[in-house]
Amino acid sequence: MNIALIGYFKSDAVNGIALAGYHLAKHLILQGHEVFIYYFSQKRADCIDDEGIHYRYFKQSYKGVYLDKDFVTFLKKNPDQIEIFHLHSVFNLYNYHVSKVLRKNGLPQVLTPHGGYSPQLLQRKFLLKKLFFWLFEKEVIRNAHGMILVQDKELDDVRNVGFLGKVKVIPNPLPLDSLHPLARVPVNSKQLHYLLYLGRFDMEHKGLDLLLRTFKILSQYRSDIHLFLYGDGKDRKDLEDLVETLDIPRVKINAPVYGQEKLKVIDECLLYIQPSRWEVFGMSIIEAMVMGRPVVVSEGCYLAETLEKNAVGLVIPMEENVAAELILGYINNTRSLRNEGDKGKKFALAHYDPVIVARKTLEYYQEILISHV
């Protein structure tokens, strides 16, 4: 099968969507299929990476206002003989234009919203989102022959925005080849006393203000505990200012880490924490679980329900005093903490293996193609 993924995908991205798309492409190829990534850049270019992924870069317009004529012609002619197009993310003008061209030319397309239709995200910049939805996004939804969701809780979200077509829940694939402790670096068993956050510095979305306030309370009871944050994003300066304003001790805000350095950072942490106000998947949560590290997630994470149901990890409320009390009890029980890490690792390896994810995705592509004929 020839497959095209539409979007920005990269093996060393902070953005979980970019990372997930890359590893999906890689494992689709490993199962014997041709995969192309179509994206937009300042100039036209083609290349193939070491994994065999074909990249086609097309000329971008200002903020995706239109599609370059050459790309429209390229899609119509379909020289790569793409059998199914897979669009990622939502509220994206490029996706709107691409979906229109694909629909007009009878080319099957599926969409993975990656949680973009969650009520919390729809409320963010509400008036702009509402206007964009009625002008553009509604048509993207109508044009999709199917949707792949990464969590069960997304089903209500996509039904609420009017999609009534074929839906399949398939989680994001994990980069096990680079994250599995047995693959490249041995487990360092030397845990240091720091809580870890990896990801974008988006104060509201990721709940980083709540994390800092929670840690301030926690630090009063455990003077040996540190908080390390690794990432980048628009709110880095605000984070640094909040640490100073609240006079929070033992907090380090760092640049993002990749590869073996990322492995080391995860391996040596006491636990991983994801305090998001809303989070549909959270790649770093699963990465930490694969590394055998206990995880703490907020109620705003869609994954919280799954972890709670399977008794893996700790779920905390969006209230810093209660959250701090729960985390304190969690980290004070050293033996239980180690068992939590072991349970989480087994769960993650069983549910997010990229080979299984790629196979399920291919099966869904086939379903769409059969119904499209």
Coordinates of C-alpha atoms in Angstrom, one line a residue:
M1 CA 0.0 0.0 0.0
N2 CA 1.2 3.5 -0.8
I3 CA 0.3 5.9 2.1
A4 CA 0.8 9.7 2.5
L5 CA 0.9 11.4 5.9
I6 CA 0.1 15.1 5.7
G7 CA 1.9 17.1 8.3
Y8 CA 5.1 17.9 10.2
F9 CA 6.8 14.7 11.5
K10 CA 10.2 14.4 13.1
S11 CA 12.1 11.8 15.2
D12 CA 13.5 14.4 17.6
A13 CA 10.5 16.7 18.2
V14 CA 9.2 18.1 21.4
N15 CA 5.7 18.0 19.9
G16 CA 4.2 14.5 20.6
I17 CA 2.2 14.6 17.4
A18 CA 5.3 15.1 15.3
L19 CA 7.0 12.2 17.1
A20 CA 4.0 9.9 16.9
G21 CA 3.6 10.5 13.1
Y22 CA 7.2 9.8 12.4
H23 CA 7.2 6.5 14.3
L24 CA 3.9 5.5 12.6
A25 CA 5.5 6.1 9.2
K26 CA 8.6 4.1 10.2
H27 CA 6.7 1.1 11.3
L28 CA 4.3 1.2 8.3
I29 CA 7.4 0.9 6.2
L30 CA 8.8 -2.0 8.3
Q31 CA 5.5 -3.8 7.6
G32 CA 6.2 -3.6 3.9
H33 CA 4.4 -0.4 2.7
E34 CA 5.6 2.8 1.0
V35 CA 5.1 5.9 3.1
F36 CA 5.3 9.5 1.9
I37 CA 5.3 12.6 4.1
Y38 CA 3.8 15.7 2.4
Y39 CA 4.7 19.0 4.1
F40 CA 5.2 22.6 3.3
S41 CA 8.4 24.6 3.2
Q42 CA 10.0 27.6 1.6
K43 CA 11.0 25.7 -1.4
R44 CA 10.1 22.5 -3.3
A45 CA 12.3 19.5 -2.3
D46 CA 12.3 15.7 -2.2
C47 CA 14.3 13.3 -0.1
I48 CA 14.4 9.8 1.5
D49 CA 15.6 9.3 5.0
D50 CA 17.5 6.3 6.5
E51 CA 14.2 4.6 7.4
G52 CA 13.0 4.7 3.8
I53 CA 10.4 7.5 4.4
H54 CA 9.9 9.6 1.3
Y55 CA 9.6 13.4 2.1
R56 CA 7.9 15.7 -0.4
Y57 CA 8.2 19.4 0.6
F58 CA 5.9 21.8 -1.3
K59 CA 6.0 25.6 -1.4
Q60 CA 4.1 27.1 1.5
S61 CA 1.8 30.1 1.4
Y62 CA 1.4 32.7 4.1
K63 CA -0.1 30.8 7.1
G64 CA -1.7 28.3 4.7
V65 CA -4.0 30.8 3.0
Y66 CA -3.9 28.8 -0.2
L67 CA -2.2 25.8 -1.8
D68 CA 0.5 26.2 -4.3
K69 CA -0.8 25.4 -7.8
D70 CA 1.9 22.9 -8.4
F71 CA 0.8 21.0 -5.2
V72 CA -2.8 21.0 -6.3
T73 CA -1.8 19.6 -9.7
F74 CA 0.5 17.1 -7.9
L75 CA -2.4 15.8 -5.8
K76 CA -4.8 15.5 -8.8
K77 CA -2.3 13.5 -10.8
N78 CA -1.2 11.5 -7.8
P79 CA 2.2 10.4 -9.2
D80 CA 3.1 8.5 -6.0
Q81 CA -0.1 6.4 -6.5
I82 CA -1.2 7.1 -3.0
E83 CA -4.0 4.8 -1.9
I84 CA -4.9 6.6 1.3
F85 CA -4.1 10.0 2.7
H86 CA -3.8 10.5 6.5
L87 CA -4.2 14.0 7.8
H88 CA -3.0 14.9 11.3
S89 CA -4.2 17.7 13.7
V90 CA -7.0 20.1 13.3
F91 CA -7.8 23.8 12.8
N92 CA -5.1 23.9 10.1
L93 CA -5.7 25.8 6.9
Y94 CA -3.4 23.5 4.9
N95 CA -5.5 20.5 6.0
Y96 CA -8.6 22.3 4.9
H97 CA -7.3 23.0 1.4
V98 CA -5.8 19.5 1.0
S99 CA -9.0 17.8 2.2
K100 CA -11.0 19.8 -0.4
V101 CA -8.7 18.7 -3.3
L102 CA -8.7 15.1 -2.1
R103 CA -12.5 15.0 -1.9
K104 CA -12.9 16.7 -5.3
N105 CA -10.7 14.0 -6.9
G106 CA -12.2 11.1 -5.1
L107 CA -9.1 10.2 -3.0
P108 CA -9.7 8.5 0.3
Q109 CA -8.6 10.4 3.4
V110 CA -8.6 9.8 7.2
L111 CA -8.1 12.3 10.0
T112 CA -6.4 12.0 13.4
P113 CA -7.5 15.0 15.5
H114 CA -5.0 14.3 18.3
G115 CA -7.5 15.6 20.8
G116 CA -8.1 18.9 18.9
Y117 CA -11.9 18.7 19.3
S118 CA -11.8 18.4 23.1
P119 CA -14.1 20.9 24.8
Q120 CA -11.2 22.6 26.6
L121 CA -9.3 23.3 23.3
L122 CA -12.5 24.5 21.6
Q123 CA -12.9 27.0 24.4
R124 CA -9.4 28.4 23.9
K125 CA -9.6 31.5 21.7
F126 CA -13.3 30.6 21.5
L127 CA -14.5 33.2 19.0
L128 CA -11.6 32.6 16.6
K129 CA -12.1 28.8 16.9
K130 CA -15.9 29.2 16.3
L131 CA -15.3 31.3 13.2
F132 CA -12.6 29.0 11.9
F133 CA -14.9 26.0 12.5
W134 CA -17.8 27.3 10.5
L135 CA -15.6 28.6 7.7
F136 CA -13.2 25.7 7.3
E137 CA -13.0 23.0 9.9
K138 CA -16.6 21.8 9.4
E139 CA -15.6 20.9 5.8
V140 CA -12.5 19.0 6.9
I141 CA -14.8 16.9 9.2
R142 CA -17.3 16.3 6.4
N143 CA -14.5 15.4 3.9
A144 CA -12.9 12.7 6.1
H145 CA -13.9 9.1 5.3
G146 CA -12.8 8.1 8.7
M147 CA -11.1 9.2 11.9
I148 CA -8.4 7.6 14.1
L149 CA -8.7 8.6 17.7
V150 CA -5.9 8.0 20.3
Q151 CA -8.2 7.6 23.3
D152 CA -11.7 6.3 23.9
K153 CA -12.8 9.5 25.5
E154 CA -12.3 11.3 22.2
L155 CA -15.4 9.6 20.7
D156 CA -17.7 12.0 22.4
D157 CA -15.6 14.9 21.2
V158 CA -15.8 14.0 17.5
R159 CA -19.5 13.2 17.7
N160 CA -20.1 16.6 19.3
V161 CA -18.5 18.4 16.3
G162 CA -20.7 16.5 13.9
F163 CA -18.6 13.6 12.6
L164 CA -20.8 10.5 12.3
G165 CA -18.5 8.3 10.1
K166 CA -16.2 5.4 10.8
V167 CA -14.1 5.8 13.9
K168 CA -11.3 3.7 15.3
V169 CA -9.4 4.1 18.5
I170 CA -5.7 3.4 18.0
P171 CA -3.1 4.9 20.4
N172 CA 0.0 6.8 19.3
P173 CA 3.0 4.4 18.7
L174 CA 5.9 4.5 21.1
P175 CA 9.5 4.9 19.8
L176 CA 10.5 1.7 21.5
D177 CA 13.7 1.3 19.5
S178 CA 15.1 4.4 21.1
L179 CA 13.3 4.3 24.4
H180 CA 13.3 0.7 25.5
P181 CA 16.0 0.4 28.2
L182 CA 17.3 -2.8 26.7
A183 CA 17.8 -1.2 23.3
R184 CA 20.6 1.3 23.5
V185 CA 21.5 2.1 27.1
P186 CA 21.2 0.0 30.2
V187 CA 18.8 1.0 33.0
N188 CA 20.8 3.2 35.4
S189 CA 18.9 2.1 38.6
K190 CA 20.4 5.2 40.3
Q191 CA 17.3 7.3 40.9
L192 CA 17.8 10.9 41.8
H193 CA 15.3 12.8 43.9
Y194 CA 13.7 14.9 41.2
L195 CA 10.2 15.0 39.7
L196 CA 10.3 15.3 35.9
Y197 CA 8.2 17.1 33.3
L198 CA 9.0 16.9 29.5
G199 CA 7.1 18.9 26.9
R200 CA 6.0 22.3 25.7
F201 CA 6.1 25.2 28.1
D202 CA 2.4 26.2 27.7
M203 CA 1.3 27.4 31.2
E204 CA -2.4 27.0 30.8
H205 CA -2.6 23.9 28.6
K206 CA 0.0 21.9 30.4
G207 CA -1.0 23.1 33.9
L208 CA 2.6 24.2 34.7
D209 CA 1.4 26.9 37.1
L210 CA -0.4 24.2 39.1
L211 CA 2.7 22.1 39.0
L212 CA 4.9 24.8 40.4
R213 CA 2.4 25.6 43.2
T214 CA 2.0 21.9 44.0
F215 CA 5.8 21.5 44.2
K216 CA 6.1 24.6 46.5
I217 CA 3.9 22.8 49.0
L218 CA 5.6 19.5 48.5
S219 CA 9.1 21.1 48.9
Q220 CA 8.1 22.2 52.4
Y221 CA 7.8 18.5 53.5
R222 CA 10.7 17.0 51.5
S223 CA 13.8 19.2 51.4
D224 CA 15.6 16.6 49.3
I225 CA 13.1 16.7 46.3
H226 CA 13.8 18.7 43.2
L227 CA 11.7 19.6 40.1
F228 CA 13.2 19.5 36.6
L229 CA 11.4 20.7 33.5
Y230 CA 12.7 20.1 30.0
G231 CA 11.2 21.6 26.9
D232 CA 10.6 24.8 25.0
G233 CA 7.6 27.1 24.2
K234 CA 6.1 30.5 24.5
D235 CA 5.8 30.5 28.3
R236 CA 9.3 29.8 29.4
K237 CA 9.9 33.3 30.7
D238 CA 6.6 33.3 32.6
L239 CA 7.6 30.0 34.2
E240 CA 10.9 31.4 35.3
D241 CA 9.1 34.5 36.7
L242 CA 6.6 32.4 38.6
V243 CA 9.4 30.4 40.2
E244 CA 11.0 33.6 41.4
T245 CA 7.7 35.3 42.4
L246 CA 6.6 32.3 44.5
D247 CA 10.2 31.8 45.8
I248 CA 10.1 28.1 44.9
P249 CA 13.3 26.2 45.8
R250 CA 15.1 23.5 43.8
V251 CA 13.4 24.1 40.4
K252 CA 15.4 23.8 37.2
I253 CA 13.9 24.9 33.8
N254 CA 15.9 23.3 31.0
A255 CA 16.1 23.1 27.2
P256 CA 14.6 20.0 25.6
V257 CA 16.6 16.8 25.5
Y258 CA 16.7 14.1 22.9
G259 CA 18.2 10.6 22.3
Q260 CA 20.4 9.2 25.0
E261 CA 20.4 12.4 27.0
K262 CA 16.6 12.1 27.2
L263 CA 16.9 8.4 28.3
K264 CA 19.3 9.4 31.1
V265 CA 16.9 12.2 32.3
I266 CA 14.0 9.8 32.4
D267 CA 16.0 7.0 33.9
E268 CA 17.3 9.0 36.8
C269 CA 14.1 10.7 37.8
L270 CA 12.1 9.7 40.9
L271 CA 8.8 9.9 38.9
Y272 CA 7.3 11.6 35.9
I273 CA 4.5 14.1 36.3
Q274 CA 2.0 15.4 33.7
P275 CA -0.2 18.2 35.2
S276 CA -2.1 19.1 32.1
R277 CA -5.5 20.8 32.3
W278 CA -6.3 18.8 29.3
E279 CA -4.3 16.2 27.5
V280 CA -5.6 13.6 25.1
F281 CA -2.5 11.3 24.9
G282 CA 0.8 12.7 26.4
M283 CA 3.6 10.8 24.7
S284 CA 6.1 11.6 27.5
I285 CA 3.8 9.8 30.1
I286 CA 4.1 6.6 28.1
E287 CA 7.8 7.1 27.4
A288 CA 8.4 7.3 31.2
M289 CA 6.3 4.2 31.8
V290 CA 8.4 2.2 29.2
M291 CA 11.5 3.3 31.1
G292 CA 10.0 1.8 34.3
R293 CA 9.3 5.1 36.0
P294 CA 6.2 5.8 38.1
V295 CA 3.9 8.4 36.6
V296 CA 1.6 11.0 38.1
V297 CA -1.1 12.5 35.8
S298 CA -3.8 15.1 36.4
E299 CA -7.5 14.4 36.0
G300 CA -7.4 16.6 32.9
C301 CA -5.4 13.8 31.1
Y302 CA -7.6 11.5 29.0
L303 CA -5.1 8.8 29.9
A304 CA -6.0 9.2 33.6
E305 CA -9.1 7.0 33.3
T306 CA -7.1 4.2 31.6
L307 CA -4.3 4.4 34.2
E308 CA -6.8 4.4 37.1
K309 CA -8.8 1.5 35.7
N310 CA -5.6 -0.6 35.4
A311 CA -4.2 0.6 38.7
V312 CA -1.1 2.1 37.1
G313 CA 0.3 5.4 38.3
L314 CA -1.3 8.1 40.4
V315 CA -4.1 10.5 39.3
I316 CA -4.2 13.9 41.0
P317 CA -6.9 16.6 41.1
M318 CA -6.3 20.1 39.7
E319 CA -6.0 21.5 43.3
E320 CA -2.5 21.9 44.5
N321 CA -3.0 21.2 48.2
V322 CA -4.7 17.8 47.6
A323 CA -2.2 17.0 44.8
A324 CA 0.8 17.7 47.0
E325 CA -0.6 15.5 49.7
L326 CA -1.2 12.6 47.3
I327 CA 2.2 12.9 45.7
L328 CA 3.9 13.1 49.1
G329 CA 2.3 9.8 50.1
Y330 CA 3.2 8.3 46.8
I331 CA 6.9 9.1 47.0
N332 CA 7.3 8.3 50.7
N333 CA 6.4 4.6 50.0
T334 CA 9.7 3.6 48.3
R335 CA 8.8 -0.1 47.8
S336 CA 5.4 0.7 46.3
L337 CA 7.0 3.3 44.0
R338 CA 9.3 0.7 42.5
N339 CA 6.4 -1.7 42.0
E340 CA 4.4 1.1 40.3
G341 CA 7.2 1.6 37.8
D342 CA 7.4 -2.1 37.0
K343 CA 3.6 -2.3 36.5
G344 CA 3.6 0.7 34.3
K345 CA 6.4 -0.7 32.1
K346 CA 4.5 -3.9 31.5
F347 CA 1.3 -2.0 30.7
A348 CA 3.0 0.4 28.3
L349 CA 4.8 -2.4 26.4
A350 CA 1.6 -4.4 26.1
H351 CA -0.6 -1.5 24.8
Y352 CA 1.6 0.9 22.9
D353 CA 4.0 -1.3 20.9
P354 CA 4.5 0.5 17.5
V355 CA 4.3 -2.9 15.6
I356 CA 0.8 -3.4 17.0
V357 CA -0.2 0.2 16.4
A358 CA 1.0 0.1 12.8
R359 CA -0.9 -3.2 12.1
K360 CA -4.1 -1.8 13.5
T361 CA -3.7 1.4 11.5
L362 CA -3.2 -0.7 8.3
E363 CA -6.3 -2.7 9.1
Y364 CA -8.3 0.5 9.5
Y365 CA -6.9 1.9 6.2
Q366 CA -8.2 -1.3 4.5
E367 CA -11.6 -0.8 6.1
I368 CA -11.8 2.7 4.7
L369 CA -10.6 1.6 1.2
I370 CA -13.2 -1.1 1.1
S371 CA -16.0 1.2 2.1
H372 CA -14.8 3.9 -0.3
V373 CA -15.0 1.7 -3.4

